[in-house]
Tab-separated table of C-alpha atoms in Angstrom:
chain	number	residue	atom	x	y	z
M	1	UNK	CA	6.694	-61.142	-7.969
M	2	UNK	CA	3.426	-59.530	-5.943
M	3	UNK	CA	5.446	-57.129	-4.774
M	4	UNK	CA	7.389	-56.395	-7.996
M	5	UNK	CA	3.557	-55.805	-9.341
M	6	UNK	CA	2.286	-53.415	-6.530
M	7	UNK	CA	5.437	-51.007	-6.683
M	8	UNK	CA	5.126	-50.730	-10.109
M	9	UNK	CA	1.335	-50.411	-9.618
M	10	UNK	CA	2.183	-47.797	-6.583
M	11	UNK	CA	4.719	-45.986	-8.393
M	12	UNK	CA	2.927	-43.836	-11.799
M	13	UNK	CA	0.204	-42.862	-9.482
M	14	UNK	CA	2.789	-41.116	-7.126
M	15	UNK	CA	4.193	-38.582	-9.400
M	16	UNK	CA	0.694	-37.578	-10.028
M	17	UNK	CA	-0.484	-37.065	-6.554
M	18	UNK	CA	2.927	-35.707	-5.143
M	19	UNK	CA	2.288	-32.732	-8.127
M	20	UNK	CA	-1.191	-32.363	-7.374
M	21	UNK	CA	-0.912	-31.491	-3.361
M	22	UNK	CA	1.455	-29.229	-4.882
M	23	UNK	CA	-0.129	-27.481	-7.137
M	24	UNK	CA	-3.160	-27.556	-3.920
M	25	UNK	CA	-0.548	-25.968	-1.439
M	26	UNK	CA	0.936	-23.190	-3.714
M	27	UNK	CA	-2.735	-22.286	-5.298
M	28	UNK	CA	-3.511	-21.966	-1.458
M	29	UNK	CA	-0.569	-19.531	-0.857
M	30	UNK	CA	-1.257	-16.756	-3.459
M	31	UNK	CA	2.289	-14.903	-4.257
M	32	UNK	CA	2.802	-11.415	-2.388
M	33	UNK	CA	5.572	-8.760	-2.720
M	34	UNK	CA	5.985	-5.921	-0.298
M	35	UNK	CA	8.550	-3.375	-0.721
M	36	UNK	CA	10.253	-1.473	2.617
M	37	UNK	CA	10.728	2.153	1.678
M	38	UNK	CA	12.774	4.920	4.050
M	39	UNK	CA	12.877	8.590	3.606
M	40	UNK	CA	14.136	11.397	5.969
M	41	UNK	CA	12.887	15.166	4.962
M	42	UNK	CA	14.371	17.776	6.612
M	43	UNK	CA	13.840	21.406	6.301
M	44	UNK	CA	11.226	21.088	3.209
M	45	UNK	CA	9.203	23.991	3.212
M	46	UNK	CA	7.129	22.105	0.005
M	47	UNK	CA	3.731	22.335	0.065
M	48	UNK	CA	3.329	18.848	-1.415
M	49	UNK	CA	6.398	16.300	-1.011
M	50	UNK	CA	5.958	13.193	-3.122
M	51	UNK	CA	7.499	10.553	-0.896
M	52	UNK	CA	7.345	7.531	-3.150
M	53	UNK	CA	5.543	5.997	-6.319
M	54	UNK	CA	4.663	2.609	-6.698
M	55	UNK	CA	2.348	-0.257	-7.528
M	56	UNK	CA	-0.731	-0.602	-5.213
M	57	UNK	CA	-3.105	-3.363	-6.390
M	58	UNK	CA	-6.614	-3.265	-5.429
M	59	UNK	CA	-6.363	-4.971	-2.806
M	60	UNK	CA	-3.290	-4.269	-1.600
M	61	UNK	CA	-2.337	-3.093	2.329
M	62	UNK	CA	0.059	-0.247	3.532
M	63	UNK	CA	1.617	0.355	7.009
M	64	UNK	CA	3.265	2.866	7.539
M	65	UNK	CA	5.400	3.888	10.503
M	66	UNK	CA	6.459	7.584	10.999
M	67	UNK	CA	8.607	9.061	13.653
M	68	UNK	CA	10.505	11.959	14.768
M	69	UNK	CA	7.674	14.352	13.616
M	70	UNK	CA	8.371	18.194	13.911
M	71	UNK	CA	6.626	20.669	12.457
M	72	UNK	CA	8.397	24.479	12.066
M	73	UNK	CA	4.882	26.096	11.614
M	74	UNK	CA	2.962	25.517	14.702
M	75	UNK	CA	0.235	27.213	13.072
M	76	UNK	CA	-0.899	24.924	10.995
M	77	UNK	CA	-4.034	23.553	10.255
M	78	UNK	CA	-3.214	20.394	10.712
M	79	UNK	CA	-6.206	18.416	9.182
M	80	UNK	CA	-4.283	19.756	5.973
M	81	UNK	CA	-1.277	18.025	6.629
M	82	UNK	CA	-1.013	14.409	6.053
M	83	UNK	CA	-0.186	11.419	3.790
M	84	UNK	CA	-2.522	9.932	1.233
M	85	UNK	CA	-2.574	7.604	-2.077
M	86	UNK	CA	-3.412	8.856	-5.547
M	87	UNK	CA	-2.845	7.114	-9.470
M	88	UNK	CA	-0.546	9.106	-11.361
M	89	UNK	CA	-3.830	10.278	-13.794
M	90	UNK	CA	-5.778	11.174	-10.965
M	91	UNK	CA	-3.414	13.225	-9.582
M	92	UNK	CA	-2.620	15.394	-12.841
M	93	UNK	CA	-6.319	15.837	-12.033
M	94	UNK	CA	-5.840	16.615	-8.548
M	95	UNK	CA	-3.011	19.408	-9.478
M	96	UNK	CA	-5.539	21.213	-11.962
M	97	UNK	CA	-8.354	20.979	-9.178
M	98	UNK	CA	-5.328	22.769	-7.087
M	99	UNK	CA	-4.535	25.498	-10.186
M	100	UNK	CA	-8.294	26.113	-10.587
M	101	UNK	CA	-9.549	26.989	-6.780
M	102	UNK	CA	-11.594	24.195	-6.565
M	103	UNK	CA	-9.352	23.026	-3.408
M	104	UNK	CA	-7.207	24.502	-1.284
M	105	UNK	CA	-5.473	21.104	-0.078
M	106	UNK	CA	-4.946	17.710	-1.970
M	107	UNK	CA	-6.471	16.014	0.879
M	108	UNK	CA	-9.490	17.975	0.232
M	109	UNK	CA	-9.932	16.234	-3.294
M	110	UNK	CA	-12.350	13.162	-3.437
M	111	UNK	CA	-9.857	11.917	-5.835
M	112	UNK	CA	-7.138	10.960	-3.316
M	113	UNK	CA	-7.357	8.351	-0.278
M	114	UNK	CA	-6.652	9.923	3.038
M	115	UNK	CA	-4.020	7.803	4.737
M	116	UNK	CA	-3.260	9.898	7.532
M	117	UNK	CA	-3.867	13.579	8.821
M	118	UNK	CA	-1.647	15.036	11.454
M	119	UNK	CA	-4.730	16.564	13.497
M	120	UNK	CA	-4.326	12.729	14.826
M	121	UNK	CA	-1.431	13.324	15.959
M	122	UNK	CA	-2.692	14.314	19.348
M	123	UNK	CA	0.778	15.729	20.719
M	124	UNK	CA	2.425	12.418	19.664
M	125	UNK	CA	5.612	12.563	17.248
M	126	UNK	CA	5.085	9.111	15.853
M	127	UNK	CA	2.247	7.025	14.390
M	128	UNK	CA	2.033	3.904	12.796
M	129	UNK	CA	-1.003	3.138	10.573
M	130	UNK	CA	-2.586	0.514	8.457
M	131	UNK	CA	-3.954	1.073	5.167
M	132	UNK	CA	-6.027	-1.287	3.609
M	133	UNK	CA	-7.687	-0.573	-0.314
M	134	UNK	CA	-10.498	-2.403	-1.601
M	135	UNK	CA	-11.915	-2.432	-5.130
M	136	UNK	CA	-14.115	0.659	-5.316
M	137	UNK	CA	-10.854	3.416	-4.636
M	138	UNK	CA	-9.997	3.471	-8.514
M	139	UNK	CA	-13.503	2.210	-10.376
């Protein structure tokens, strides 16, 4: 009969406690989601090639991992040749700074993020970079 009494003592506090360290272990793992993009481009003589669009969160981190690089022009200047993040409304903004004169290059507008210039390229025809955004990009 003791026993009887302590299981059934035991038993409506376990419920409680088995839901709370769970609630405790998935508030401690906070839900990501990451999306693996490939593209090829060959032969685009474009002067701007929009590779992908997508959500980026504040916070959020980018790698990226390029290879195979070859450029036609070997002319170019190539701190004008990169990759970089913009919001759709900044870059409507970014196109009329383009249209106007104000810029010659998108990655000269303090409205986009510089990811990557090929002047880093050093030779190399690969990279692989990490982007990470904090709060102040889109205030």
């Amino acid at each position: 009969m003791v026993m009887m009494m302590l299981v059934s003592s035991f038993s409506p506090s376990w419920p409680r406690s088995f839901f709370l360290f769970v609630f405790l272990l998935v508030a401690l793992f906070p839900p990501s989601l990451s999306k693996i993009h490939f593209s090829e481009i060959q032969d685009d003589d474009r002067p701007i090639v929009p590779l992908n669009q997508f959500g980026f969160t504040h916070n959020g981190r980018l790698e990226l991992n390029v290879s195979k690089i070859s450029l036609s022009n070997s002319n170019l200047d190539l701190s004008k040749v990169g990759l970089f993040l913009c919001t759709l409304d900044y870059w409507l903004h970014v196109l009329q700074q383009l249209e106007d004169g104000e810029i010659r290059c998108a990655l000269q507008s303090d409205l986009v993020k510089s990811v990557y210039t090929f002047n880093s390229l050093n030779d190399k025809d690969s990279f692989n970079t990490r982007y990470n955004e904090t709060l102040e990009m889109y205030v």
